PDB file of C-alpha atoms in Angstrom:
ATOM      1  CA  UNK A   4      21.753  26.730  -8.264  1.00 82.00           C
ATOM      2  CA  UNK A   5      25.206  27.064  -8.479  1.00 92.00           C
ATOM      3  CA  UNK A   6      27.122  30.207  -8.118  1.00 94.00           C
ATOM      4  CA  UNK A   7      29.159  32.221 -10.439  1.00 96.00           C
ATOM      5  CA  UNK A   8      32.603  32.923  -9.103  1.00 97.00           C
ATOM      6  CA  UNK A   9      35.591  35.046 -10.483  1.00 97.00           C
ATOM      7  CA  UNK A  10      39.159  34.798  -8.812  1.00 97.00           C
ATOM      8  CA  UNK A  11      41.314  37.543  -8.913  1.00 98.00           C
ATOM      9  CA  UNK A  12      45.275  37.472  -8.298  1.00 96.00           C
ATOM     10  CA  UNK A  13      48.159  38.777  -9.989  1.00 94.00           C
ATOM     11  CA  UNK A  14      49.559  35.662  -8.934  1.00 92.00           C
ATOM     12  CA  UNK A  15      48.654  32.622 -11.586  1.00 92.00           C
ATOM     13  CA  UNK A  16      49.547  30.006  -9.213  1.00 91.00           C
ATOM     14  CA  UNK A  17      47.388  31.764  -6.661  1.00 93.00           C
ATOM     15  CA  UNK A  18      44.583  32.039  -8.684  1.00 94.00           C
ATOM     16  CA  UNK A  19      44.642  28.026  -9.206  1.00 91.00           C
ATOM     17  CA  UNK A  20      45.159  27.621  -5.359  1.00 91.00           C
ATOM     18  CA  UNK A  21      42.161  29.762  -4.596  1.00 93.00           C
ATOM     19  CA  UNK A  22      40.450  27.850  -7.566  1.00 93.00           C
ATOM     20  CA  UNK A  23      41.238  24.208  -6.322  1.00 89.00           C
ATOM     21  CA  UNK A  24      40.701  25.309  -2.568  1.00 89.00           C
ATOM     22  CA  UNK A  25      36.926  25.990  -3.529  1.00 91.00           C
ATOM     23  CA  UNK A  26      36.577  22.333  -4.912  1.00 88.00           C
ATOM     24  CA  UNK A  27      37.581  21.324  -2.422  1.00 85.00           C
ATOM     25  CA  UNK A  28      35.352  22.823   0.030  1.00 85.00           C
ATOM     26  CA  UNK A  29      32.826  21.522  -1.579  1.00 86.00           C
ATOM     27  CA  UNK A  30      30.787  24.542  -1.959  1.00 87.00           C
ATOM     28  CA  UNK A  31      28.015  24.798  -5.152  1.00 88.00           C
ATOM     29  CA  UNK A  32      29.851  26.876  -8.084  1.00 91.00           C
ATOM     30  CA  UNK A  33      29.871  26.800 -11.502  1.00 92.00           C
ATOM     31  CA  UNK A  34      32.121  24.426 -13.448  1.00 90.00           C
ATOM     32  CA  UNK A  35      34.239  27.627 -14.775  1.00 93.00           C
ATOM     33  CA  UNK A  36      35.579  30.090 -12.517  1.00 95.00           C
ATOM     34  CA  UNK A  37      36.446  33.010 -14.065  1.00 97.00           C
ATOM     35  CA  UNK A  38      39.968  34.653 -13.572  1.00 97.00           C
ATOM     36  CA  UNK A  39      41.485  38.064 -13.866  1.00 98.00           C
ATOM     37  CA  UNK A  40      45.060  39.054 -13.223  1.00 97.00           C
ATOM     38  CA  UNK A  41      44.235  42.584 -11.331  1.00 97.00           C
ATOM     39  CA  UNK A  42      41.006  45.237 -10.600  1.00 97.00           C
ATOM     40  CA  UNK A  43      41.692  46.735 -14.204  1.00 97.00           C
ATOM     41  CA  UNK A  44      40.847  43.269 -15.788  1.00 98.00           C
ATOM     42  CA  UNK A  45      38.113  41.879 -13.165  1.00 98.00           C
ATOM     43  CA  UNK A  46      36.448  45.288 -13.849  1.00 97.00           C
ATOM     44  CA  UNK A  47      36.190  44.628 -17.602  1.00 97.00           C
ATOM     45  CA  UNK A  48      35.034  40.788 -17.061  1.00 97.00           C
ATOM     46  CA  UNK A  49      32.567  41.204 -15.041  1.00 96.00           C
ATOM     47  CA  UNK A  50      30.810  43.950 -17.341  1.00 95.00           C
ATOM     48  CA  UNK A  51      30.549  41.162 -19.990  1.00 94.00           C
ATOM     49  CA  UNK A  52      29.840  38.028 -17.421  1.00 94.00           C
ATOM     50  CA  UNK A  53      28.354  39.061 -14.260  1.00 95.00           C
ATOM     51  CA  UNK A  54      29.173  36.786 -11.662  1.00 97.00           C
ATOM     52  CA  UNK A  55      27.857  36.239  -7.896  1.00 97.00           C
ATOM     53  CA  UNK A  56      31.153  36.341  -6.485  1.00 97.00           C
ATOM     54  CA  UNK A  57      34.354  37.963  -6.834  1.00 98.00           C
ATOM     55  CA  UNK A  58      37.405  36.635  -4.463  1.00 97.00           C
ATOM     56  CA  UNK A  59      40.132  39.387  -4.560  1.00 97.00           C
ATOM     57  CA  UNK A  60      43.750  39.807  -3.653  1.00 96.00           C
ATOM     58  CA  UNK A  61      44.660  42.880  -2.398  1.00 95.00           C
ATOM     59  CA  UNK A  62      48.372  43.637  -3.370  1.00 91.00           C
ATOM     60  CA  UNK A  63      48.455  44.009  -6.823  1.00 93.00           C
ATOM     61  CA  UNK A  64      50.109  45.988  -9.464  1.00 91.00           C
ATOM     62  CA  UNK A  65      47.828  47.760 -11.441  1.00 94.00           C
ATOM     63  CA  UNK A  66      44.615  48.089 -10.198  1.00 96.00           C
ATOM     64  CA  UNK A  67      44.942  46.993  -6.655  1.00 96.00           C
ATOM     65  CA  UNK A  68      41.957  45.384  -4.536  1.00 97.00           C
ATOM     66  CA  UNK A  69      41.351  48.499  -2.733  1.00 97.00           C
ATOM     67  CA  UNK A  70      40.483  50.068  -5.542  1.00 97.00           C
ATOM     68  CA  UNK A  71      38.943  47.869  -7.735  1.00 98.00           C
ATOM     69  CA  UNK A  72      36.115  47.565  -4.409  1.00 98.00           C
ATOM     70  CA  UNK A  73      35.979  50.929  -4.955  1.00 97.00           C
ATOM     71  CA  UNK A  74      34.687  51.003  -8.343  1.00 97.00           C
ATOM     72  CA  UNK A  75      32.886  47.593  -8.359  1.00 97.00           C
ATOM     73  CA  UNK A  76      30.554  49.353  -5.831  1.00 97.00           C
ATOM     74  CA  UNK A  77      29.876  52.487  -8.188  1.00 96.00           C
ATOM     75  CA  UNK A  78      28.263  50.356 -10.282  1.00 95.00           C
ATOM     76  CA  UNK A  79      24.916  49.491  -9.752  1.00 95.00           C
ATOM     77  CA  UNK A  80      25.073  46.431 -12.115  1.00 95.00           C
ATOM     78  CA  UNK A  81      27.597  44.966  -9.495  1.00 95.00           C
ATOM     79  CA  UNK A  82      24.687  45.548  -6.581  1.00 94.00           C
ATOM     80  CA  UNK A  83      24.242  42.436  -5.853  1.00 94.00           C
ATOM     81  CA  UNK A  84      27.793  40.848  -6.318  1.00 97.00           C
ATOM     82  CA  UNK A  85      29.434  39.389  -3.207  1.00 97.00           C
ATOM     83  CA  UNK A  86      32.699  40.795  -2.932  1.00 98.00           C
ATOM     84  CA  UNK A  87      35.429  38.517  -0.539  1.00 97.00           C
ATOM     85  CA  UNK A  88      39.250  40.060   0.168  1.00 97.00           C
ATOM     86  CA  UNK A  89      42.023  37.371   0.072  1.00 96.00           C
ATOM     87  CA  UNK A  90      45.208  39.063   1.354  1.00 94.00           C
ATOM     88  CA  UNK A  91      48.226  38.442   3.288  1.00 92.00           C
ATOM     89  CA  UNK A  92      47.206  42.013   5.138  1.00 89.00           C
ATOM     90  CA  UNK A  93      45.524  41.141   8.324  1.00 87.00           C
ATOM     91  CA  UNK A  94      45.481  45.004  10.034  1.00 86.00           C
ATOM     92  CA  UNK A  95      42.076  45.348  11.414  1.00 89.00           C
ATOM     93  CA  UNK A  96      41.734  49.096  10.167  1.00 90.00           C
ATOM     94  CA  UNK A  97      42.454  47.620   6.908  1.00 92.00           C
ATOM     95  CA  UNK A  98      39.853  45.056   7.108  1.00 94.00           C
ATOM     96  CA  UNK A  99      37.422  47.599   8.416  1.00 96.00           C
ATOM     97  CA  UNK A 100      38.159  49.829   5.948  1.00 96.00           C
ATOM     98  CA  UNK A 101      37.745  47.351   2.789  1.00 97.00           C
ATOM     99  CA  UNK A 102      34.349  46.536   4.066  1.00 97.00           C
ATOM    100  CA  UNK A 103      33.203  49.839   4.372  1.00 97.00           C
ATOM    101  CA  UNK A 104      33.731  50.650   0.900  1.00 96.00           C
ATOM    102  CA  UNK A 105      31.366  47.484  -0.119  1.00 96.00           C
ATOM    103  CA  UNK A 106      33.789  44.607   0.611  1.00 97.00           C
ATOM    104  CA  UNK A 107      31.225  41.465   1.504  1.00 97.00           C
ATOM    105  CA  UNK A 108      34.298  39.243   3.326  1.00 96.00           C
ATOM    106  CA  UNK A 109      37.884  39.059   4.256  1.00 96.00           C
ATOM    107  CA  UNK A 110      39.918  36.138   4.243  1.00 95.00           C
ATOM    108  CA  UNK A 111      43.673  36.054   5.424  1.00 93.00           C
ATOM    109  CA  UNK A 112      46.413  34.033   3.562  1.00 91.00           C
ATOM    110  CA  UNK A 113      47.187  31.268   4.062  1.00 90.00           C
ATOM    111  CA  UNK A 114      44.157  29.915   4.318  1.00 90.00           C
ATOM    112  CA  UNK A 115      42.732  26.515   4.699  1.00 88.00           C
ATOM    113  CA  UNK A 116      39.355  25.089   2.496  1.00 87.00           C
ATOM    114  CA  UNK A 117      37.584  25.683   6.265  1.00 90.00           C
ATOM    115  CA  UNK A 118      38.536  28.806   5.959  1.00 92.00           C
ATOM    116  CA  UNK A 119      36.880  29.516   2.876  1.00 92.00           C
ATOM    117  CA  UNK A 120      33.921  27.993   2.820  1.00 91.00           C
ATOM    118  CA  UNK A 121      33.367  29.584   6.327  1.00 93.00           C
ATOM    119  CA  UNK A 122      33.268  32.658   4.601  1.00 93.00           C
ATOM    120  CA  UNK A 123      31.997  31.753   1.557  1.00 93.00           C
ATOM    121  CA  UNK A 124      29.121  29.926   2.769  1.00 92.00           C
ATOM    122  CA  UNK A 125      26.725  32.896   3.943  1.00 93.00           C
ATOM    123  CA  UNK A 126      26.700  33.961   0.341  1.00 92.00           C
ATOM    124  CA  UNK A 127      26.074  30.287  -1.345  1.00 87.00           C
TER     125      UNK A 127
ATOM    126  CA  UNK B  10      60.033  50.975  20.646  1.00 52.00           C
ATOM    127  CA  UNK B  11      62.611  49.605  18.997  1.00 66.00           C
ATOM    128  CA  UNK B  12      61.872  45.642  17.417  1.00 75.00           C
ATOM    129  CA  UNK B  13      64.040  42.584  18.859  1.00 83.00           C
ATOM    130  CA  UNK B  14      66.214  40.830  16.386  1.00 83.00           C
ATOM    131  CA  UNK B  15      64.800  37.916  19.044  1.00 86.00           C
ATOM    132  CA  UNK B  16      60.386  38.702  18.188  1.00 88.00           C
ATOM    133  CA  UNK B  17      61.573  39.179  14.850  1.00 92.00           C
ATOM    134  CA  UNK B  18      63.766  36.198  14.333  1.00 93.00           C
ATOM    135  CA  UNK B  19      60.381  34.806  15.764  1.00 93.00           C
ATOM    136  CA  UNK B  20      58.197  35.874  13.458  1.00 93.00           C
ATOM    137  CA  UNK B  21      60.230  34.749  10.896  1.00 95.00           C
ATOM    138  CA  UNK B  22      60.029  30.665  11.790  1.00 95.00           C
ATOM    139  CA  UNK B  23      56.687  30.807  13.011  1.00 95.00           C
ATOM    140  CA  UNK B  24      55.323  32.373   9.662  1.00 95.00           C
ATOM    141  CA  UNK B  25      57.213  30.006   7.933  1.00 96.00           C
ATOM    142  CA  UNK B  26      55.721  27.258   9.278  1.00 95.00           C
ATOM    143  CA  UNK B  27      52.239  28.659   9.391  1.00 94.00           C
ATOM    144  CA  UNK B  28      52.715  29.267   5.471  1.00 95.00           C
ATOM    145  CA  UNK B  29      54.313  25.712   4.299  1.00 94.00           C
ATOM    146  CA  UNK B  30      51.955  23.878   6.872  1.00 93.00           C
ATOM    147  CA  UNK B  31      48.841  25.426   5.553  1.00 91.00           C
ATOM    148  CA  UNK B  32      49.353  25.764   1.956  1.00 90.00           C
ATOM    149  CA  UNK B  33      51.884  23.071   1.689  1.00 89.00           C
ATOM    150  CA  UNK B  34      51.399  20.761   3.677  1.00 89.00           C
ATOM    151  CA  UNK B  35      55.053  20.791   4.561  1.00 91.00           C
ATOM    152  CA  UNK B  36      56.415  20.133   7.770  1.00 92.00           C
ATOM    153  CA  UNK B  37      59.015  22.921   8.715  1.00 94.00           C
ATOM    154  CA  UNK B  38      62.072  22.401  10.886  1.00 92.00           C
ATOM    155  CA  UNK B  39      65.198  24.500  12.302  1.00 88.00           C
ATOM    156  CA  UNK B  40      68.128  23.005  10.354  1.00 84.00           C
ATOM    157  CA  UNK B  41      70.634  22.420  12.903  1.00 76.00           C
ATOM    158  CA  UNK B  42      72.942  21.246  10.295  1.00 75.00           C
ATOM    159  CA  UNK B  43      75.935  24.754   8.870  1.00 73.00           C
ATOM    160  CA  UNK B  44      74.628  26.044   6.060  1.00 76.00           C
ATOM    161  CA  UNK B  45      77.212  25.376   3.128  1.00 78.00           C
ATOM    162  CA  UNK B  46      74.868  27.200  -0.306  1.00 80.00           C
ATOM    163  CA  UNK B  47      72.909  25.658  -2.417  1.00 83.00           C
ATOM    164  CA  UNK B  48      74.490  23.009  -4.995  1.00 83.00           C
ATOM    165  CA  UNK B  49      73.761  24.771  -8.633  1.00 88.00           C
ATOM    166  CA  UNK B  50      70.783  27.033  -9.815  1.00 92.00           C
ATOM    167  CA  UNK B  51      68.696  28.124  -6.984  1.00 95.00           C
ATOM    168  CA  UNK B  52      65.401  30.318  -6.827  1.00 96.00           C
ATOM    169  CA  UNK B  53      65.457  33.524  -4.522  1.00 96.00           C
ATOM    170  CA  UNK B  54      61.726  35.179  -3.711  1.00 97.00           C
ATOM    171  CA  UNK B  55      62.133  38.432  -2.372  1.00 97.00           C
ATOM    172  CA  UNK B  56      59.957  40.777  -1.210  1.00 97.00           C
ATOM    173  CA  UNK B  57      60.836  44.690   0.513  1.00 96.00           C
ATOM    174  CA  UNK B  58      58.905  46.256   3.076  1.00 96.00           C
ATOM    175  CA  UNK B  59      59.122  49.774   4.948  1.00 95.00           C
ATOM    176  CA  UNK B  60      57.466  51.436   8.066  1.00 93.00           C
ATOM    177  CA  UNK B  61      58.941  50.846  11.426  1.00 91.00           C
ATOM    178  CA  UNK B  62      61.812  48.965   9.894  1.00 93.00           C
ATOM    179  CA  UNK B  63      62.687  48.995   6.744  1.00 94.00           C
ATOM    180  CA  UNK B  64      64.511  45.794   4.591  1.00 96.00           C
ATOM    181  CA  UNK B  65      63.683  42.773   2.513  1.00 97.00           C
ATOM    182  CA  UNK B  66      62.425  39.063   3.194  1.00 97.00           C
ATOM    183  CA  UNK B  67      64.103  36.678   0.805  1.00 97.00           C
ATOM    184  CA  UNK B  68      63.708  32.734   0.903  1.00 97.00           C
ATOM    185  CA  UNK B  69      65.953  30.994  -1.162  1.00 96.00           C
ATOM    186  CA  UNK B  70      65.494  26.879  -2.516  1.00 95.00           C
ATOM    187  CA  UNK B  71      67.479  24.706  -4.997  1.00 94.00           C
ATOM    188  CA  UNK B  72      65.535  24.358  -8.418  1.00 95.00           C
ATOM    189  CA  UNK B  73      64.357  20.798  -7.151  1.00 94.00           C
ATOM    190  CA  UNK B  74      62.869  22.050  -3.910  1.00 94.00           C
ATOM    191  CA  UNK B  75      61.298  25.433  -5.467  1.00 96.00           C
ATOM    192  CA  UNK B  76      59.320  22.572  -7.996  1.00 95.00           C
ATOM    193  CA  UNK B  77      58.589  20.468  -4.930  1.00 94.00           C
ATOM    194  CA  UNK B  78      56.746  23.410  -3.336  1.00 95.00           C
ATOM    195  CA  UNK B  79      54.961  24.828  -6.388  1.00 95.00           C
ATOM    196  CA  UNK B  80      53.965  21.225  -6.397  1.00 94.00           C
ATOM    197  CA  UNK B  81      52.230  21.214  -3.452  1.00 92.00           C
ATOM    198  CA  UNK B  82      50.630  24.411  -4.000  1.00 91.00           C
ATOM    199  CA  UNK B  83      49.299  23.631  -6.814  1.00 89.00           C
ATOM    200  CA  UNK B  84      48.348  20.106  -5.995  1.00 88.00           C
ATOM    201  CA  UNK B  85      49.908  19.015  -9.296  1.00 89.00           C
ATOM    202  CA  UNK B  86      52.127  16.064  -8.205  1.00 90.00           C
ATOM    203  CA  UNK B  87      53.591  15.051 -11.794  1.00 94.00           C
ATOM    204  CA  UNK B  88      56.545  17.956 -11.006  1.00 93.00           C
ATOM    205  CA  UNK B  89      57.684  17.729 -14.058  1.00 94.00           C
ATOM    206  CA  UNK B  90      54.670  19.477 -16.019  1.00 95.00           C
ATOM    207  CA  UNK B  91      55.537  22.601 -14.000  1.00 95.00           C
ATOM    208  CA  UNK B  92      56.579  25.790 -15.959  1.00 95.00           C
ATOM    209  CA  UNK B  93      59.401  27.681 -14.819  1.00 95.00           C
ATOM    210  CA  UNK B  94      57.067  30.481 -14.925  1.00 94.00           C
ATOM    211  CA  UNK B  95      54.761  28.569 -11.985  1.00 94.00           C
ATOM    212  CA  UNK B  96      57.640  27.726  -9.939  1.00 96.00           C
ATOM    213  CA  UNK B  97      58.974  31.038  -9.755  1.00 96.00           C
ATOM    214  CA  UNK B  98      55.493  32.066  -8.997  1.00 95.00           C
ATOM    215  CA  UNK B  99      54.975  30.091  -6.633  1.00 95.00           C
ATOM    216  CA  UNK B 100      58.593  31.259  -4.710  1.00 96.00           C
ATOM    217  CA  UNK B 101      57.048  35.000  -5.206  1.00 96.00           C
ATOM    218  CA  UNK B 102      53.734  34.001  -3.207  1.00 95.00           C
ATOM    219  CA  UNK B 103      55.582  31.832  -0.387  1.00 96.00           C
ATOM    220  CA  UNK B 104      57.492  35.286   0.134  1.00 97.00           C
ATOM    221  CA  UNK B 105      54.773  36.562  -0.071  1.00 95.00           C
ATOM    222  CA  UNK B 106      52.786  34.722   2.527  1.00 95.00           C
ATOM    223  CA  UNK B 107      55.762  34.537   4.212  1.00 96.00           C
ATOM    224  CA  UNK B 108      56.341  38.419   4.871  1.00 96.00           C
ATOM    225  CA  UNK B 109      52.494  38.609   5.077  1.00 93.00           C
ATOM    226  CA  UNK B 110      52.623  35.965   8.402  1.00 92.00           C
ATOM    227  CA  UNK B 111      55.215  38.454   9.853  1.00 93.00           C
ATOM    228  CA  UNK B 112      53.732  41.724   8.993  1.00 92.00           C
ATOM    229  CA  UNK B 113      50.239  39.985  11.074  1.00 89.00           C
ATOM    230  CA  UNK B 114      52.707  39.658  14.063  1.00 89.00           C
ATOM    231  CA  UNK B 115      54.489  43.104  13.865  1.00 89.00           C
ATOM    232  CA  UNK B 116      50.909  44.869  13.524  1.00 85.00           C
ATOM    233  CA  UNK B 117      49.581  42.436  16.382  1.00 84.00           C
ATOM    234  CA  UNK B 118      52.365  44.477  18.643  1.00 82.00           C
ATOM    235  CA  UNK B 119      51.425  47.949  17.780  1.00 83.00           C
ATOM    236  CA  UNK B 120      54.005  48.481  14.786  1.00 84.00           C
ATOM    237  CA  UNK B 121      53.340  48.532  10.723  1.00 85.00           C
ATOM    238  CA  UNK B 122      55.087  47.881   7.542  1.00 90.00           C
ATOM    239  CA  UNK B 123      53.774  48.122   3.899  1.00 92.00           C
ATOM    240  CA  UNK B 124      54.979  45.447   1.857  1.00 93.00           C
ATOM    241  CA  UNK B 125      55.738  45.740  -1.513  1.00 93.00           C
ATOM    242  CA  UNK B 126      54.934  42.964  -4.408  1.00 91.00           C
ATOM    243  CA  UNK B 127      57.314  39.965  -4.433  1.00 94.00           C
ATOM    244  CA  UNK B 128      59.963  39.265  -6.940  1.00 95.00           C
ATOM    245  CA  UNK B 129      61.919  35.887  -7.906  1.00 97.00           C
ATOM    246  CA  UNK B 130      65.505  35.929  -9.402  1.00 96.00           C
ATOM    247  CA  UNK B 131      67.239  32.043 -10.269  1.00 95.00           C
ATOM    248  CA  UNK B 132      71.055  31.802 -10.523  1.00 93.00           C
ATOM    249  CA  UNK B 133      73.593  30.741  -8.167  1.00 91.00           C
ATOM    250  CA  UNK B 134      75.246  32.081  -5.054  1.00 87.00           C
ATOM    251  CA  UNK B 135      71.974  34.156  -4.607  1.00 88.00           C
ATOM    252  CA  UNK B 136      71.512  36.415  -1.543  1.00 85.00           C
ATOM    253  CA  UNK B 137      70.240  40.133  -1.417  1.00 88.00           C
ATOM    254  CA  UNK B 138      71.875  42.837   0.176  1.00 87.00           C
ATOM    255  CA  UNK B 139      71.199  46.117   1.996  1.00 86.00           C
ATOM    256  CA  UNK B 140      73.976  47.944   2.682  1.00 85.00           C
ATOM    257  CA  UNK B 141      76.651  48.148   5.397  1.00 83.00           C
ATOM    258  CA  UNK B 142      74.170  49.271   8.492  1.00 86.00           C
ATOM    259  CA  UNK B 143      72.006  46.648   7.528  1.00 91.00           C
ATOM    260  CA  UNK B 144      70.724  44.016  10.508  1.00 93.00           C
ATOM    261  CA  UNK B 145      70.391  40.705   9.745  1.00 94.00           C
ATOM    262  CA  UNK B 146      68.515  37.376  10.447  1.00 94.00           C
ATOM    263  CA  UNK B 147      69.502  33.969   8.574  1.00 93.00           C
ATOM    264  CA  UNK B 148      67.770  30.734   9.548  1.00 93.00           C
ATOM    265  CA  UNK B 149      68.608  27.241   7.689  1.00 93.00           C
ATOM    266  CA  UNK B 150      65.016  25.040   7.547  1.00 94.00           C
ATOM    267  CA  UNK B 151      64.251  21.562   6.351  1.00 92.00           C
ATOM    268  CA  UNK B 152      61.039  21.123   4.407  1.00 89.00           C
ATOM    269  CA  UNK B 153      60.801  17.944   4.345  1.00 83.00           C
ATOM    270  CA  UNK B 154      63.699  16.430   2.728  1.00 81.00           C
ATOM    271  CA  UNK B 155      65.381  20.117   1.679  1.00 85.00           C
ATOM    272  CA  UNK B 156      66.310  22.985   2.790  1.00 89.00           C
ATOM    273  CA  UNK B 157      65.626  26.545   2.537  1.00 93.00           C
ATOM    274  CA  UNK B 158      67.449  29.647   3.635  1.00 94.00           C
ATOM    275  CA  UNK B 159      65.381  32.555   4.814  1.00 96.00           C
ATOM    276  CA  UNK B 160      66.941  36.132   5.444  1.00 95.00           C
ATOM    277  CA  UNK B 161      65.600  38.747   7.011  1.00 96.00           C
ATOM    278  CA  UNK B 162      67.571  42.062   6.293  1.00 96.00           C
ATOM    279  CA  UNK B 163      66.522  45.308   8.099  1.00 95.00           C
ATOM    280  CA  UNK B 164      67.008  48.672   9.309  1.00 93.00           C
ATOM    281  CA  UNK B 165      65.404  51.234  11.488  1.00 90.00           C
ATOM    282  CA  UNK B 166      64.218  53.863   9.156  1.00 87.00           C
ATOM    283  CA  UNK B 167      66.659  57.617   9.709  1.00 80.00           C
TER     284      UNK B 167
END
């Protein structure tokens, strides 16, 4: 069955290149990927439309992707959601430290379609 | 330790290319032709970072080659459907990437910045500045068939 996805980037143009970059891997999603423009708005989105996976930027304003793994996790109706990081930050400590608060994946921009569906692949 | 204009000069070309090659599929090459501007409107994308040096990335494209790149981003190739909004979106995320391939390389060597989120100004005669003690780092690339000017302005935090 095909997965649920939502993107989230501040970045519009980011949000369609993560989008397309999916396609193209050729990975099993739904035909609408959901979008959100920080942690504030995926938050809200995904109360209303649960999805399987959420791929989210880091940097933000607003709600950054730090925080918004934060909260995700708090919620027990997000147990089961796949969380991936896409970020230009490629620190290990940083990495480590994202998936220790409930972060599923990391990917590091730029990326390639390889890329992604390496990582996204475990979760399809 | 203090960070050589030469590793970060570096840094600078080889995260260029990694960006434009990857997302772009852009072929990136040290212009070895003097910089003279860009002819009319051009878009800046600038983006500030502090830690062990402190300054601001900025990568700066004529109108035409800012739409060429948000073009291949996007992987829209009828360029002229493309917002001003996207383009100038699309110069905030190349700095973005941009700083992001040279922060990996700083933190590789043991040293850390925190970058800040990118902005994009158009006009003419474009460049940012930092003040008088400020170091600096200018290259001149070809993407394909334009150009870009990249500056890298920095100091060593007092």
């Amino acid at each position: 069955m095909a997965k649920t996805l939502m993107v989230v980037d501040d970045s519009a143009t980011m949000r369609k290149i993560i989008t397309r970059t999916i396609r193209k891997a050729g990975l099993s999603v739904a035909d609408e990927i959901l979008e959100a423009g920080d942690g504030g708005e995926a938050l809200e989105k995904i109360k209303s439309n649960p999805v399987d996976i959420v791929l989210c930027d880091i940097n933000m304003p607003g709600m950054n992707g730090l925080e918004f793994v934060k909260q995700a996790r708090q919620d027990p109706a997000n147990a089961n959601t796949k969380i991936i990081m896409i970020s230009t930050e490629s620190a290990d400590d940083l990495i480590e430290g994202v998936k220790a608060d409930g972060a599923d994946g990391y990917v590091t921009k730029p990326f390639t379609p390889e890329t992604i569906q390496k990582e996204l692949s475990p979760f399809m | 330790m203090a960070i050589a204009q030469e590793s970060l000069s570096q840094a600078l070309l080889e995260g260029t290319r990694e960006v434009f090659e990857t997302m772009m599929f852009m072929t990136v090459e040290q212009s070895n032709e003097m910089y003279e501007g860009i002819d009319g409107e051009a878009l800046l994308g600038s983006i500030t970072f502090e830690g062990v040096i402190e300054g601001c990335l900025g990568i700066c494209t004529s109108i035409d080659s800012a739409r060429m790149i948000a073009g291949n981003m996007t992987g829209n190739d009828d360029l002229d459907t493309l917002s001003s909004v996207e383009i100038a979106d699309a110069m905030g995320e190349v700095a973005n990437m941009v700083m992001g391939a040279i922060k990996g390389r700083l933190v590789e060597s043991g040293d850390d910045i925190h970058v800040s989120i990118p902005t994009v100004v158009r006009g003419t005669e474009l460049q940012n500045s930092l003040g008088d003690d400020a170091q600096e780092i200018t290259e001149t690339v070809s993407l394909d068939d334009s150009i870009a000017r990249l500056t890298l302005l920095y100091r060593f935090p007092e």
